[in-house]
PDB file of C-alpha atoms in Angstrom:
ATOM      1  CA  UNK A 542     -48.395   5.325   5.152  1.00 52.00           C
ATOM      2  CA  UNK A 543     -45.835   3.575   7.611  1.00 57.00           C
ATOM      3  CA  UNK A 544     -45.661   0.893   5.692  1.00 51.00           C
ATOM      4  CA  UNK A 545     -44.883   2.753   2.658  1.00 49.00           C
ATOM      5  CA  UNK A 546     -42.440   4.586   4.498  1.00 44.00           C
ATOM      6  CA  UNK A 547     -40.890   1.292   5.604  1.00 45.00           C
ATOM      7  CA  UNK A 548     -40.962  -0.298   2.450  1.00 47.00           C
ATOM      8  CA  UNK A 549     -39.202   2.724   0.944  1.00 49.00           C
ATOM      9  CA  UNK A 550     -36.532   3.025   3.660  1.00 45.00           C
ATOM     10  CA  UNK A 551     -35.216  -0.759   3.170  1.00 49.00           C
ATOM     11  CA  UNK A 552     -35.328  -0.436  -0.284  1.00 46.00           C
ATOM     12  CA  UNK A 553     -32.781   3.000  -0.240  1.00 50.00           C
ATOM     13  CA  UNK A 554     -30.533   0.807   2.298  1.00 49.00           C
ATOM     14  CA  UNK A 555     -31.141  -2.372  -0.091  1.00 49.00           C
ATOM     15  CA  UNK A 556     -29.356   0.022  -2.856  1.00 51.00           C
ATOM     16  CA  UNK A 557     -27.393   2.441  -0.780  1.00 49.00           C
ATOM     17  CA  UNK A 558     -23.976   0.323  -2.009  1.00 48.00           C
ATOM     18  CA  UNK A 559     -24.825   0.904  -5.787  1.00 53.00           C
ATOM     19  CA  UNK A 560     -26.061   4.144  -5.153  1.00 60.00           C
ATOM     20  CA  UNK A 561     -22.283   5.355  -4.286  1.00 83.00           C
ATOM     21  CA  UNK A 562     -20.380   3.288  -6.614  1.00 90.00           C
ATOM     22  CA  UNK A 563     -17.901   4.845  -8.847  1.00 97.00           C
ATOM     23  CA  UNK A 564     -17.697   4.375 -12.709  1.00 98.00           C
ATOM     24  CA  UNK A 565     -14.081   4.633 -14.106  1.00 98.00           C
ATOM     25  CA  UNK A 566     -13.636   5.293 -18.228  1.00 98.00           C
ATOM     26  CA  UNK A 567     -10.352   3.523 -19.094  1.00 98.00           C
ATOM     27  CA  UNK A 568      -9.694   4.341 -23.097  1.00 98.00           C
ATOM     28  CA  UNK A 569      -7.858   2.058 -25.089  1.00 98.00           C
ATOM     29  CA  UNK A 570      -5.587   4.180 -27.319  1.00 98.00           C
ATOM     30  CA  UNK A 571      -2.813   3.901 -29.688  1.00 98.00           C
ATOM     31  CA  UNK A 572      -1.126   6.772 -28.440  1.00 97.00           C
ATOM     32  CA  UNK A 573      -1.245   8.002 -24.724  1.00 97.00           C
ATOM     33  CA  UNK A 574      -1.286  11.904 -23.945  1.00 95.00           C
ATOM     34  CA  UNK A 575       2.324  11.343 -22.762  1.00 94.00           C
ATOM     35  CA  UNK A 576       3.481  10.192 -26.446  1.00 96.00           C
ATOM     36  CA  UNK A 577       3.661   6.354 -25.048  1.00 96.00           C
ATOM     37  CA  UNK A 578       2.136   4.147 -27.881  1.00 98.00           C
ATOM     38  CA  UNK A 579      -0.424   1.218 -26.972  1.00 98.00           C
ATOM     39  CA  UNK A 580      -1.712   2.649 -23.951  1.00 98.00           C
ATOM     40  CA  UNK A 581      -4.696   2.003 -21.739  1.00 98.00           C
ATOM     41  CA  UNK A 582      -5.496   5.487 -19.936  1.00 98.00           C
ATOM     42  CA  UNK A 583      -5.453   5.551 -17.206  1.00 98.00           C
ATOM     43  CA  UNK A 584      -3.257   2.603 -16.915  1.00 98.00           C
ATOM     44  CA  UNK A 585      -3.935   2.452 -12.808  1.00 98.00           C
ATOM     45  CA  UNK A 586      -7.185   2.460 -11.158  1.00 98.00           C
ATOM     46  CA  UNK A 587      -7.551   2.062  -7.416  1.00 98.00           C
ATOM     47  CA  UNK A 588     -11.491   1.153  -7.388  1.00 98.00           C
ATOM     48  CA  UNK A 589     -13.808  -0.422  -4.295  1.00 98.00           C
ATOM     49  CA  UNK A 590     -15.894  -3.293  -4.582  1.00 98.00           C
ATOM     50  CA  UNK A 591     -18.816  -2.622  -6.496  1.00 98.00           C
ATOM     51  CA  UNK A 592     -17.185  -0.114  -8.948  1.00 98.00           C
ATOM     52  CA  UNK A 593     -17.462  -0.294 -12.761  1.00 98.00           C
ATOM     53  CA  UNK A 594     -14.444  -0.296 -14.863  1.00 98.00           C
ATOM     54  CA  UNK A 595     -16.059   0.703 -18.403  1.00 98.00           C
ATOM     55  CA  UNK A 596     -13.569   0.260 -21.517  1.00 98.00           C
ATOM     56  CA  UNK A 597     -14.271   2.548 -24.331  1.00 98.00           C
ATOM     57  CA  UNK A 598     -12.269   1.807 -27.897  1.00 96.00           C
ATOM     58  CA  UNK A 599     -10.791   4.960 -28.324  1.00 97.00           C
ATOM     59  CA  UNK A 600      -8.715   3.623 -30.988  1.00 98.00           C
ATOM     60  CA  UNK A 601      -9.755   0.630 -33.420  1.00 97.00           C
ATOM     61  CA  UNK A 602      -7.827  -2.427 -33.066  1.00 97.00           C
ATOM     62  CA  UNK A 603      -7.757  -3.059 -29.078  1.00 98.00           C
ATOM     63  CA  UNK A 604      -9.679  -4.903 -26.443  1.00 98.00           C
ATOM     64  CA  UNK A 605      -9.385  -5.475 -22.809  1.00 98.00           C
ATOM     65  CA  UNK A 606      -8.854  -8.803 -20.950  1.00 98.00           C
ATOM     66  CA  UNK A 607      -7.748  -9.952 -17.872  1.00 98.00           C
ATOM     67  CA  UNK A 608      -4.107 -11.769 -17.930  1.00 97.00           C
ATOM     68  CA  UNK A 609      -3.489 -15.433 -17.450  1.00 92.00           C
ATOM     69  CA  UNK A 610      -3.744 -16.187 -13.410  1.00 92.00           C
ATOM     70  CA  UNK A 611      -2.961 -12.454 -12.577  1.00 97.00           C
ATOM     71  CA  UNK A 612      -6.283 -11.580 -10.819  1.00 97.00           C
ATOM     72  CA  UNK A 613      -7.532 -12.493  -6.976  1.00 97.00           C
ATOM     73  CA  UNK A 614      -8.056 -15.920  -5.974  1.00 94.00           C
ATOM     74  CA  UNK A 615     -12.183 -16.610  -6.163  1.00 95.00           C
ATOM     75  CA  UNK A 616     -12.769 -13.944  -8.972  1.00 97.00           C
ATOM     76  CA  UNK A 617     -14.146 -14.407 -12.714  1.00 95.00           C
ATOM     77  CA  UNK A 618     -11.774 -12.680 -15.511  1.00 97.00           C
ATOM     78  CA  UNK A 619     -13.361 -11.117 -18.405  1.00 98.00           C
ATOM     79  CA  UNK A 620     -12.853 -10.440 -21.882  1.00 98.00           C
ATOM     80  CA  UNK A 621     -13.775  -8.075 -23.778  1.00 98.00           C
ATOM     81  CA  UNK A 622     -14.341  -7.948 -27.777  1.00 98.00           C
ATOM     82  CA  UNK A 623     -11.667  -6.136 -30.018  1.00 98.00           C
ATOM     83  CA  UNK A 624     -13.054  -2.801 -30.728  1.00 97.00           C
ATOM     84  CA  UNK A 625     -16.015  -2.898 -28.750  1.00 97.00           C
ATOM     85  CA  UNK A 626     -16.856  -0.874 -25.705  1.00 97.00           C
ATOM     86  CA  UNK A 627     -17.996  -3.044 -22.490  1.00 96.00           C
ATOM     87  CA  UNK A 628     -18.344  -2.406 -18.919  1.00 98.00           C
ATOM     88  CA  UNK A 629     -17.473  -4.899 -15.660  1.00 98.00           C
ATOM     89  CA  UNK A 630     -18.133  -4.656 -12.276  1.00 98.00           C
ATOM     90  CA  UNK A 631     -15.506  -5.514  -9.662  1.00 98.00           C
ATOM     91  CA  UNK A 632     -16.729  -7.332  -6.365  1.00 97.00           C
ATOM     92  CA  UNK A 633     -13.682  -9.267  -5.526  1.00 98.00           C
ATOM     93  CA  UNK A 634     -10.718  -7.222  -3.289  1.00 98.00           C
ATOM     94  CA  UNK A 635      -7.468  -8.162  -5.012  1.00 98.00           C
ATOM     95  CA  UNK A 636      -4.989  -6.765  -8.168  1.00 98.00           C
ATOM     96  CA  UNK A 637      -6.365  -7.301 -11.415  1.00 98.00           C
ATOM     97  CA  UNK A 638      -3.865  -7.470 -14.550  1.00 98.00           C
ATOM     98  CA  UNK A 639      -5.494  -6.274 -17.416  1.00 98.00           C
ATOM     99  CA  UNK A 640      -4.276  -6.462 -21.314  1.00 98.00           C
ATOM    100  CA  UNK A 641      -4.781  -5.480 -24.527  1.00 98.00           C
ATOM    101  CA  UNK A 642      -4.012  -9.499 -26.116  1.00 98.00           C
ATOM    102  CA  UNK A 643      -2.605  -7.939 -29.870  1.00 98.00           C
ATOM    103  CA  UNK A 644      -0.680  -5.289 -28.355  1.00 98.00           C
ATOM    104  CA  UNK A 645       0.276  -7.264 -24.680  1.00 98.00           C
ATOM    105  CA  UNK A 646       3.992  -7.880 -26.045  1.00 97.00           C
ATOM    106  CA  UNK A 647       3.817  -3.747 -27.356  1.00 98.00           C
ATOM    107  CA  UNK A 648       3.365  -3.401 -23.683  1.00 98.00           C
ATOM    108  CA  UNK A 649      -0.702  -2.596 -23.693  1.00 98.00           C
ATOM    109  CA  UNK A 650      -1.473  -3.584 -20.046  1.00 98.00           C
ATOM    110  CA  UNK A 651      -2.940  -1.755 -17.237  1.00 98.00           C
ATOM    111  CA  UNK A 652      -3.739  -2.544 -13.479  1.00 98.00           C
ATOM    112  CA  UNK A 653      -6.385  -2.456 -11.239  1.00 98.00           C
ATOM    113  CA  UNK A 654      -6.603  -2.399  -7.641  1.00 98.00           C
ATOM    114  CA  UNK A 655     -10.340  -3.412  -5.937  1.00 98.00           C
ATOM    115  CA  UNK A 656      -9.686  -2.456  -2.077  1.00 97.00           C
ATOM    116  CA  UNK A 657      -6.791  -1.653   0.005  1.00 96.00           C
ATOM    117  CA  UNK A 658      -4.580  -4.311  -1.115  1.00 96.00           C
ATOM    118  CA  UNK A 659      -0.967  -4.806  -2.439  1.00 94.00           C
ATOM    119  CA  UNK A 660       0.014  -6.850  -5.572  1.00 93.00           C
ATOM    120  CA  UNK A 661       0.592 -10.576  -4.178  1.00 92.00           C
ATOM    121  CA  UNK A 662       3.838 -12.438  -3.881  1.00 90.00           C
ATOM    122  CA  UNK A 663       4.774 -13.283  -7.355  1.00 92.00           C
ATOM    123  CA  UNK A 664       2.460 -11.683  -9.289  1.00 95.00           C
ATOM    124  CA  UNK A 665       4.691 -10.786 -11.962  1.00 95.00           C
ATOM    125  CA  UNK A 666       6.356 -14.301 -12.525  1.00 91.00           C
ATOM    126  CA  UNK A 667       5.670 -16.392 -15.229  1.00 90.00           C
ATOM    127  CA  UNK A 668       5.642 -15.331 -19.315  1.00 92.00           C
ATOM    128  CA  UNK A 669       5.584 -11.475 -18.882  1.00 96.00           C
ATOM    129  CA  UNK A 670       6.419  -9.641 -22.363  1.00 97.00           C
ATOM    130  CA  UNK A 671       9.841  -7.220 -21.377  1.00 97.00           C
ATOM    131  CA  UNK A 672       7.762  -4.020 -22.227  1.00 97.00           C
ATOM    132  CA  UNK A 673       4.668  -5.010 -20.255  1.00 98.00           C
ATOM    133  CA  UNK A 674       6.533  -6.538 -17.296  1.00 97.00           C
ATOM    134  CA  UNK A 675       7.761  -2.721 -16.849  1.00 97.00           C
ATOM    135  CA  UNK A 676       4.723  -1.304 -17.438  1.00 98.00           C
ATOM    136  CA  UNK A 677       3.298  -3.478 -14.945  1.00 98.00           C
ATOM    137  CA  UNK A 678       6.132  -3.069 -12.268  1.00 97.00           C
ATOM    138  CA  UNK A 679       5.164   1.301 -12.849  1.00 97.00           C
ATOM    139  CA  UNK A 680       1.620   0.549 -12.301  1.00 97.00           C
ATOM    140  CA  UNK A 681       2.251  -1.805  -9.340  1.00 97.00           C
ATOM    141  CA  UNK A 682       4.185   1.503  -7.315  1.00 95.00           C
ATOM    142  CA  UNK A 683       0.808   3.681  -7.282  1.00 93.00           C
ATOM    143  CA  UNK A 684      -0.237   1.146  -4.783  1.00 92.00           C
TER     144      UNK A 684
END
């Protein structure tokens, strides 16, 4: 019976970190609720390690990606198909600039912060559509 008990005690503090991750729904749209067109909504999430961003296609014609060196030193980008719902799991602290790659010069782009962290030195130089840089720089002051 101790044993049992043992067994089952390391096992709920084996799983105790997945057990209180979040899930965030981030919809892909063509129109926001605030009239913007080519929107990912929300287009900020602050998230901890271990938290799920899922991506649901809302709208046809959109996917979700992770921009061009524009996510945390030591962490994997992803990509997801066009009009297919996916799900990734953050474990890397650090900003993560996500777009939609036939809308990203329409300005489809949203941000997400994994941990108590600000957007690193430069992270907005280099071949940033107008219309997305902005985007990007409103995102960037929920932090």
């Amino acid at each position: 019976m101790i044993r049992t008990l043992a067994t089952g005690l390391a096992l709920a503090a084996l799983m105790g970190g997945a057990a209180f991750a979040e899930t965030f729904e981030v919809k892909m749209l063509n129109k926001g609720a605030d009239g913007e067109r080519m929107v990912f909504e929300p287009a900020f999430v602050q998230a901890a390690p271990g938290d799920t961003i899922k991506f649901v296609a809302a709208d046809k014609g959109h996917n979700a990606e992770t921009a061009k060196d524009m996510i945390p030193d030591g962490a994997e980008g992803f990509k997801g198909k066009i009009n297919e719902e996916f799900e990734v799991t953050l474990d890397t602290e650090g900003v993560y600039a996500v777009i939609c790659k036939p809308h990203y010069a329409m300005g489809m782009v949203m941000t997400i912060a994994v941990g108590d962290v600000e957007a690193p030195e430069g992270f907005l130089e280099g071949r940033v559509p107008k219309k997305a840089k902005a985007r990007f720089e409103d995102q960037l002051s929920n932090m």
